[in-house]
Tab-separated table of C-alpha atoms in Angstrom:
chain	number	residue	atom	x	y	z
A	1	MET	CA	-25.038	17.297	69.540
A	2	GLY	CA	-25.569	19.556	66.859
A	3	ASN	CA	-21.703	20.343	66.150
A	4	ARG	CA	-20.898	16.547	65.945
A	5	ARG	CA	-24.118	16.608	63.516
A	6	ALA	CA	-22.531	19.348	61.469
A	7	ALA	CA	-18.952	18.214	61.319
A	8	LEU	CA	-20.594	14.961	60.087
A	9	LEU	CA	-22.250	16.164	56.931
A	10	GLY	CA	-19.760	18.249	56.089
A	11	ALA	CA	-16.998	15.390	56.031
A	12	LEU	CA	-19.784	13.637	53.903
A	13	ALA	CA	-19.649	16.418	51.351
A	14	THR	CA	-16.001	16.881	50.595
A	15	ALA	CA	-15.906	13.294	50.696
A	16	TRP	CA	-18.995	13.330	47.653
A	17	LEU	CA	-16.871	16.216	45.834
A	18	LEU	CA	-13.783	14.042	46.453
A	19	ALA	CA	-15.614	11.459	44.751
A	20	LEU	CA	-17.534	13.154	42.182
A	21	SER	CA	-13.465	15.111	41.246
A	22	ALA	CA	-11.855	11.623	40.639
A	23	CYS	CA	-14.718	10.680	38.364
A	24	GLY	CA	-14.239	13.996	36.522
A	25	ALA	CA	-10.353	12.578	36.415
A	26	THR	CA	-10.830	9.163	35.290
A	27	ALA	CA	-13.348	9.884	32.620
A	28	ASP	CA	-10.939	12.992	31.145
A	29	LYS	CA	-7.845	10.149	31.090
A	30	GLU	CA	-10.177	7.693	29.438
A	31	GLU	CA	-11.172	10.308	26.804
A	32	SER	CA	-7.228	11.332	25.947
A	33	SER	CA	-6.866	7.308	25.595
A	34	SER	CA	-6.953	7.567	22.119
A	35	GLY	CA	-4.187	9.715	21.816
A	36	SER	CA	-0.881	9.090	21.611
A	37	GLY	CA	0.005	10.197	25.315
A	38	ASP	CA	-0.147	6.917	27.613
A	39	ASP	CA	0.681	3.357	26.798
A	40	LYS	CA	-2.938	2.189	25.505
A	41	PRO	CA	-3.462	0.769	22.184
A	42	VAL	CA	-4.976	3.842	20.175
A	43	SER	CA	-8.444	3.563	18.995
A	44	GLY	CA	-10.821	4.115	16.182
A	45	LEU	CA	-8.151	4.460	13.367
A	46	ARG	CA	-9.614	3.430	9.924
A	47	VAL	CA	-7.673	2.346	6.710
A	48	MET	CA	-9.094	2.855	3.264
A	49	VAL	CA	-8.092	0.935	0.478
A	50	PRO	CA	-8.412	2.750	-2.644
A	51	ASN	CA	-8.577	-0.709	-4.673
A	52	THR	CA	-10.465	-4.040	-4.631
A	53	PRO	CA	-9.914	-6.986	-2.435
A	54	GLY	CA	-6.812	-9.372	-2.717
A	55	SER	CA	-4.995	-6.257	-4.337
A	56	GLY	CA	-1.187	-5.187	-3.014
A	57	TYR	CA	-3.209	-2.333	-1.180
A	58	ASP	CA	-5.420	-4.534	0.387
A	59	VAL	CA	-2.515	-6.943	1.567
A	60	THR	CA	-0.410	-4.211	3.044
A	61	ALA	CA	-3.035	-2.820	4.704
A	62	ARG	CA	-4.745	-5.653	6.121
A	63	THR	CA	-1.025	-6.807	7.125
A	64	VAL	CA	-0.231	-3.539	9.189
A	65	ALA	CA	-3.621	-3.171	10.872
A	66	GLN	CA	-3.285	-7.201	12.144
A	67	VAL	CA	0.734	-5.939	13.265
A	68	MET	CA	-0.628	-3.014	15.202
A	69	GLN	CA	-2.787	-5.115	16.676
A	70	ASP	CA	-0.691	-7.700	17.710
A	71	VAL	CA	1.781	-5.707	19.227
A	72	LYS	CA	-0.965	-3.660	20.710
A	73	VAL	CA	-0.005	-0.413	19.516
A	74	ALA	CA	-3.842	0.128	18.175
A	75	SER	CA	-6.950	-1.849	19.305
A	76	GLY	CA	-9.601	-2.277	16.474
A	77	VAL	CA	-8.471	-1.119	13.253
A	78	GLN	CA	-11.065	-1.194	10.668
A	79	VAL	CA	-9.443	-1.954	6.738
A	80	TYR	CA	-11.924	-0.947	3.902
A	81	ASN	CA	-12.143	-0.525	0.613
A	82	LEU	CA	-13.172	2.362	-1.971
A	83	PRO	CA	-12.008	0.837	-5.339
A	84	GLY	CA	-12.231	3.104	-8.456
A	85	ALA	CA	-10.333	5.054	-11.228
A	86	GLY	CA	-7.316	3.329	-10.120
A	87	GLY	CA	-6.789	4.483	-6.827
A	88	THR	CA	-9.006	8.318	-7.191
A	89	VAL	CA	-12.395	8.427	-5.847
A	90	GLY	CA	-10.700	6.709	-2.759
A	91	LEU	CA	-7.456	9.645	-3.239
A	92	GLN	CA	-10.971	12.466	-3.715
A	93	ARG	CA	-13.016	10.655	-0.195
A	94	LEU	CA	-10.040	11.453	1.620
A	95	VAL	CA	-9.320	14.964	0.893
A	96	ASN	CA	-12.844	15.642	1.089
A	97	GLU	CA	-12.181	14.276	4.670
A	98	LYS	CA	-10.185	17.370	5.655
A	99	GLY	CA	-9.600	17.353	10.122
A	100	ASN	CA	-10.328	13.562	9.711
A	101	GLY	CA	-7.221	12.433	12.253
A	102	LYS	CA	-8.317	9.099	12.355
A	103	LEU	CA	-8.632	7.687	8.679
A	104	ALA	CA	-5.914	7.483	6.592
A	105	MET	CA	-5.399	5.710	3.193
A	106	GLN	CA	-3.110	2.885	1.628
A	107	MET	CA	-1.818	4.274	-1.301
A	108	GLY	CA	1.625	3.862	-3.671
A	109	LEU	CA	3.083	4.345	-7.467
A	110	GLY	CA	-0.392	3.786	-8.648
A	111	VAL	CA	-1.903	6.664	-7.586
A	112	VAL	CA	0.811	8.624	-8.301
A	113	GLY	CA	0.160	7.514	-11.594
A	114	ALA	CA	-3.083	7.833	-12.130
A	115	ALA	CA	-4.098	10.812	-10.366
A	116	TYR	CA	-2.592	12.102	-14.211
A	117	THR	CA	-4.376	9.541	-16.199
A	118	SER	CA	-7.994	10.133	-14.750
A	119	LYS	CA	-7.260	14.177	-14.952
A	120	SER	CA	-8.149	13.633	-10.867
A	121	ALA	CA	-9.285	16.873	-9.365
A	122	ALA	CA	-7.848	15.451	-5.649
A	123	THR	CA	-3.782	15.324	-5.866
A	124	LEU	CA	-1.374	13.561	-3.195
A	125	THR	CA	-0.186	17.201	-2.759
A	126	ASP	CA	-3.203	17.615	-0.889
A	127	THR	CA	-2.799	15.156	1.392
A	128	THR	CA	-0.839	14.822	4.683
A	129	PRO	CA	2.088	12.307	4.302
A	130	ILE	CA	2.791	9.699	7.002
A	131	ALA	CA	4.558	7.305	6.181
A	132	ARG	CA	6.145	5.108	3.420
A	133	LEU	CA	6.380	1.163	4.071
A	134	ILE	CA	7.780	-1.226	1.843
A	135	GLU	CA	9.333	-1.380	-1.777
A	136	GLU	CA	7.984	-4.936	-4.059
A	137	ALA	CA	9.532	-6.144	-6.749
A	138	GLY	CA	7.365	-6.554	-9.739
A	139	ALA	CA	6.788	-10.185	-10.836
A	140	ILE	CA	6.284	-11.519	-14.592
A	141	VAL	CA	3.746	-14.685	-14.366
A	142	VAL	CA	1.755	-16.690	-16.424
A	143	SER	CA	-1.135	-19.290	-15.825
A	144	LYS	CA	0.455	-22.479	-15.131
A	145	ASP	CA	-0.403	-23.979	-18.606
A	146	SER	CA	1.359	-21.507	-20.303
A	147	PRO	CA	3.100	-22.511	-23.255
A	148	TYR	CA	5.568	-19.651	-22.028
A	149	LYS	CA	7.920	-21.515	-19.799
A	150	THR	CA	10.943	-18.947	-19.937
A	151	ILE	CA	11.119	-15.124	-20.001
A	152	ASP	CA	13.023	-16.344	-23.128
A	153	ASP	CA	9.801	-17.600	-24.612
A	154	LEU	CA	7.850	-14.824	-23.892
A	155	VAL	CA	9.822	-11.886	-25.226
A	156	THR	CA	10.672	-13.850	-28.100
A	157	ALA	CA	6.848	-14.104	-28.703
A	158	TRP	CA	6.071	-10.807	-27.492
A	159	LYS	CA	8.617	-8.966	-29.857
A	160	LYS	CA	6.928	-10.928	-32.918
A	161	ASP	CA	3.556	-9.850	-32.560
A	162	PRO	CA	3.398	-7.116	-29.617
A	163	LYS	CA	-0.304	-6.540	-30.044
A	164	LYS	CA	-1.349	-10.406	-30.427
A	165	VAL	CA	0.377	-10.671	-26.607
A	166	ALA	CA	-1.854	-9.400	-24.446
A	167	VAL	CA	-0.868	-8.050	-20.377
A	168	GLY	CA	-2.232	-7.408	-17.674
A	169	GLY	CA	-1.813	-5.684	-14.802
A	170	GLY	CA	-3.615	-4.660	-10.970
A	171	SER	CA	-3.354	-0.952	-12.427
A	172	SER	CA	-4.786	2.075	-14.433
A	173	PRO	CA	-2.536	3.425	-17.147
A	174	GLY	CA	0.454	5.491	-14.780
A	175	GLY	CA	0.627	2.886	-12.392
A	176	PRO	CA	2.824	0.260	-11.429
A	177	ASP	CA	2.067	-2.718	-13.348
A	178	HIS	CA	1.618	-0.234	-16.752
A	179	LEU	CA	4.875	1.500	-16.004
A	180	LEU	CA	6.853	-2.289	-15.937
A	181	PRO	CA	5.764	-3.963	-18.855
A	182	MET	CA	6.226	-0.137	-20.482
A	183	GLN	CA	9.840	-0.173	-19.260
A	184	LEU	CA	10.557	-4.010	-20.269
A	185	ALA	CA	9.354	-3.081	-23.563
A	186	LYS	CA	11.656	-0.810	-23.983
A	187	ALA	CA	14.140	-2.605	-23.027
A	188	VAL	CA	13.480	-5.674	-25.262
A	189	GLY	CA	13.169	-3.476	-28.343
A	190	ILE	CA	9.308	-2.678	-28.567
A	191	GLU	CA	8.207	0.396	-28.934
A	192	PRO	CA	5.877	0.992	-25.640
A	193	LYS	CA	3.158	2.223	-27.840
A	194	GLU	CA	2.673	-1.137	-29.601
A	195	VAL	CA	1.951	-2.419	-26.000
A	196	ASN	CA	-1.402	-4.190	-25.566
A	197	TYR	CA	-1.717	-3.658	-22.372
A	198	ILE	CA	-5.176	-4.533	-20.180
A	199	GLY	CA	-5.184	-2.731	-17.204
A	200	TYR	CA	-7.799	-4.369	-13.749
A	201	ASP	CA	-8.602	-2.682	-10.585
A	202	GLY	CA	-5.810	-4.486	-8.429
A	203	GLY	CA	-4.672	-7.605	-8.125
A	204	GLY	CA	-8.136	-9.176	-6.898
A	205	GLU	CA	-9.104	-8.543	-10.681
A	206	LEU	CA	-6.198	-9.747	-12.114
A	207	LEU	CA	-5.681	-13.056	-11.079
A	208	PRO	CA	-8.783	-14.678	-12.426
A	209	ALA	CA	-7.534	-12.921	-15.717
A	210	ILE	CA	-4.490	-14.666	-15.815
A	211	LEU	CA	-5.884	-18.227	-14.578
A	212	GLY	CA	-8.250	-18.517	-17.559
A	213	ASN	CA	-5.571	-17.335	-19.432
A	214	LYS	CA	-7.558	-14.085	-20.745
A	215	ILE	CA	-4.434	-12.339	-20.834
A	216	ALA	CA	-0.567	-13.768	-22.328
A	217	PHE	CA	1.073	-12.602	-18.605
A	218	GLY	CA	0.086	-10.385	-15.781
A	219	ALA	CA	3.258	-8.472	-14.795
A	220	SER	CA	2.822	-7.057	-10.657
A	221	GLY	CA	4.236	-6.897	-7.415
A	222	VAL	CA	5.702	-9.760	-5.992
A	223	GLY	CA	3.817	-10.289	-3.046
A	224	GLU	CA	0.393	-10.725	-5.263
A	225	PHE	CA	0.490	-13.798	-5.704
A	226	LEU	CA	2.716	-15.946	-3.219
A	227	ASP	CA	-0.271	-18.386	-2.394
A	228	GLN	CA	-0.677	-18.763	-6.162
A	229	ILE	CA	2.948	-19.771	-7.170
A	230	GLU	CA	2.826	-22.141	-3.689
A	231	ALA	CA	-0.438	-23.567	-4.914
A	232	GLY	CA	1.375	-24.265	-8.210
A	233	GLN	CA	-1.629	-22.331	-10.005
A	234	VAL	CA	1.132	-19.451	-11.763
A	235	ARG	CA	4.749	-19.531	-12.657
A	236	VAL	CA	6.277	-16.613	-12.807
A	237	LEU	CA	9.288	-16.285	-15.158
A	238	ALA	CA	11.356	-13.515	-13.538
A	239	VAL	CA	11.766	-10.813	-10.759
A	240	THR	CA	12.417	-7.455	-11.421
A	241	SER	CA	14.856	-7.080	-8.614
A	242	GLU	CA	18.459	-6.040	-8.283
A	243	GLU	CA	19.255	-9.928	-7.097
A	244	PRO	CA	16.957	-12.762	-6.764
A	245	ILE	CA	13.892	-12.672	-4.060
A	246	ASP	CA	14.098	-15.472	-1.358
A	247	ALA	CA	10.077	-15.745	-1.517
A	248	VAL	CA	10.282	-16.778	-4.443
A	249	LYS	CA	13.983	-18.058	-4.758
A	250	ASP	CA	13.823	-20.564	-8.038
A	251	ALA	CA	13.106	-17.556	-9.904
A	252	PRO	CA	15.094	-15.669	-12.308
A	253	THR	CA	15.735	-12.010	-12.195
A	254	LEU	CA	15.565	-9.962	-15.835
A	255	LYS	CA	19.146	-9.153	-15.681
A	256	SER	CA	20.277	-12.428	-14.839
A	257	SER	CA	17.902	-13.393	-17.810
A	258	GLY	CA	19.590	-10.924	-20.190
A	259	ILE	CA	17.887	-7.685	-19.886
A	260	ASP	CA	18.609	-4.737	-18.197
A	261	LEU	CA	15.674	-3.462	-16.261
A	262	VAL	CA	15.561	-3.374	-12.532
A	263	PHE	CA	11.694	-2.133	-11.334
A	264	THR	CA	10.432	-1.751	-7.762
A	265	ASN	CA	7.046	-0.257	-6.779
A	266	TRP	CA	6.616	1.038	-3.110
A	267	ARG	CA	3.558	1.232	-0.801
A	268	GLY	CA	2.891	3.726	1.915
A	269	ILE	CA	0.231	6.054	4.014
A	270	VAL	CA	-1.488	9.516	3.730
A	271	ALA	CA	-3.211	10.880	5.423
A	272	PRO	CA	-6.352	13.966	5.223
A	273	PRO	CA	-5.516	17.540	5.021
A	274	GLY	CA	-6.151	19.764	7.245
A	275	ILE	CA	-5.263	16.724	10.688
A	276	THR	CA	-3.473	18.372	13.691
A	277	ASP	CA	-0.083	17.993	14.287
A	278	GLU	CA	-0.997	15.918	17.264
A	279	GLN	CA	-3.288	13.420	15.482
A	280	LYS	CA	-0.208	13.423	12.747
A	281	THR	CA	2.256	12.519	15.424
A	282	THR	CA	-0.223	9.255	16.948
A	283	TRP	CA	-0.113	7.556	13.087
A	284	ILE	CA	3.711	8.334	12.661
A	285	ASP	CA	4.627	6.485	16.396
A	286	SER	CA	1.968	4.306	15.785
A	287	LEU	CA	3.294	3.206	12.597
A	288	THR	CA	6.943	3.642	13.859
A	289	THR	CA	6.076	0.976	16.959
A	290	MET	CA	4.908	-1.535	14.276
A	291	HIS	CA	7.436	-1.342	11.949
A	292	ASP	CA	10.301	-1.632	14.521
A	293	SER	CA	8.228	-5.287	15.735
A	294	GLN	CA	9.261	-8.435	15.011
A	295	GLU	CA	5.736	-9.024	13.815
A	296	TRP	CA	6.354	-6.231	10.964
A	297	LYS	CA	10.434	-7.989	10.073
A	298	ALA	CA	8.192	-11.450	9.703
A	299	GLU	CA	5.969	-10.313	7.396
A	300	LEU	CA	8.632	-8.144	5.329
A	301	THR	CA	10.093	-11.981	4.876
A	302	LYS	CA	7.153	-13.647	3.994
A	303	ARG	CA	5.567	-11.346	1.537
A	304	GLY	CA	9.006	-10.636	-0.019
A	305	TRP	CA	8.609	-6.989	0.744
A	306	ALA	CA	11.946	-4.577	1.510
A	307	ASP	CA	11.999	-2.586	4.254
A	308	ALA	CA	11.357	1.138	2.824
A	309	PHE	CA	10.360	2.705	6.123
A	310	THR	CA	10.709	6.575	5.864
A	311	THR	CA	8.228	9.086	8.178
A	312	GLY	CA	6.641	12.584	7.920
A	313	ASP	CA	8.520	15.303	5.885
A	314	GLU	CA	11.541	12.671	4.478
A	315	PHE	CA	7.942	10.980	2.886
A	316	GLY	CA	6.705	14.291	1.679
A	317	THR	CA	9.765	15.251	-0.608
A	318	PHE	CA	9.742	11.698	-1.617
A	319	LEU	CA	6.441	12.335	-2.722
A	320	LYS	CA	7.070	14.851	-4.949
A	321	GLU	CA	9.942	13.048	-6.378
A	322	GLN	CA	8.116	10.491	-7.380
A	323	ASP	CA	5.172	12.859	-8.937
A	324	GLN	CA	7.868	14.914	-11.089
A	325	SER	CA	8.978	11.607	-12.293
A	326	VAL	CA	5.738	9.908	-12.849
A	327	ALA	CA	4.523	13.048	-14.646
A	328	ASP	CA	7.454	13.052	-16.682
A	329	LEU	CA	7.268	9.448	-17.802
A	330	LEU	CA	3.686	9.900	-18.933
A	331	THR	CA	4.071	12.589	-21.085
A	332	GLU	CA	7.286	10.790	-23.051
A	333	LEU	CA	4.209	7.887	-23.521
A	334	GLY	CA	1.637	10.786	-24.141
A	335	LEU	CA	-0.756	9.988	-21.288
A	336	ALA	CA	0.055	13.130	-19.279
């Protein structure tokens, strides 16, 4: 009897130990589910937008987050805004988050220029390059009741009195919405230093200025105006792409209007410094899966974006080239 009881207790103890071991293995597996080593969606990712809601960065970041969730590569992606100083307030916060592999920042050409004009202590060379996502042509837009019906009407008035014809953009000096009208002025024979440029912190602030006729015209990315174009609230006088854009197919290009200028903006994602290779790979793999999806391709078409996907070191090299190009142009304008 004693031997049978001992054997039974031994079996129970063995079963209990096996159960504990199984629970531990399950816990370890669940704990690692936020990495890239299994098929579960990545959780806990956050994307900072360094300017206001409604801006091009904001629309891009929220589209990325939605598609990542739709294709089940990530769950619960949080997008939040931290505006200020052309994106450099967000840039400084990102750099301060050293080693935070769950955080990334939506950015683009505007942050490159703002880092110079704002004399930012933090620079993009301090960040971890993750991916370039898109390119986007610019648009020259006016309110529906503007006296300017064509790009020729606008240029004629602008050349007659550059100071009187104010142009607004959704970026600070050095950003794409600033660089576009400067290059357009140069292309039509206006001294860039004569341009009356008014900067707004993102497209969310720029749009009311256009609709309220506080500026003569706006210069920004095509995608920022699509809803208002469709609603008939704004009119596109020209786009800055090489070829017409399907999303605004009735708008002429600058080149077809006799103005020798092609201009494209781009947007990408960077992470804080000091993240691990595994964390960097998680971001890149997640965005690559998103990029390859039909859902993302549909968003590119819908928003008039061109695919410009590059990742990691290749994107890092591109960033360095853009940094030098913007520095040279801002030096020419006396802004750097």
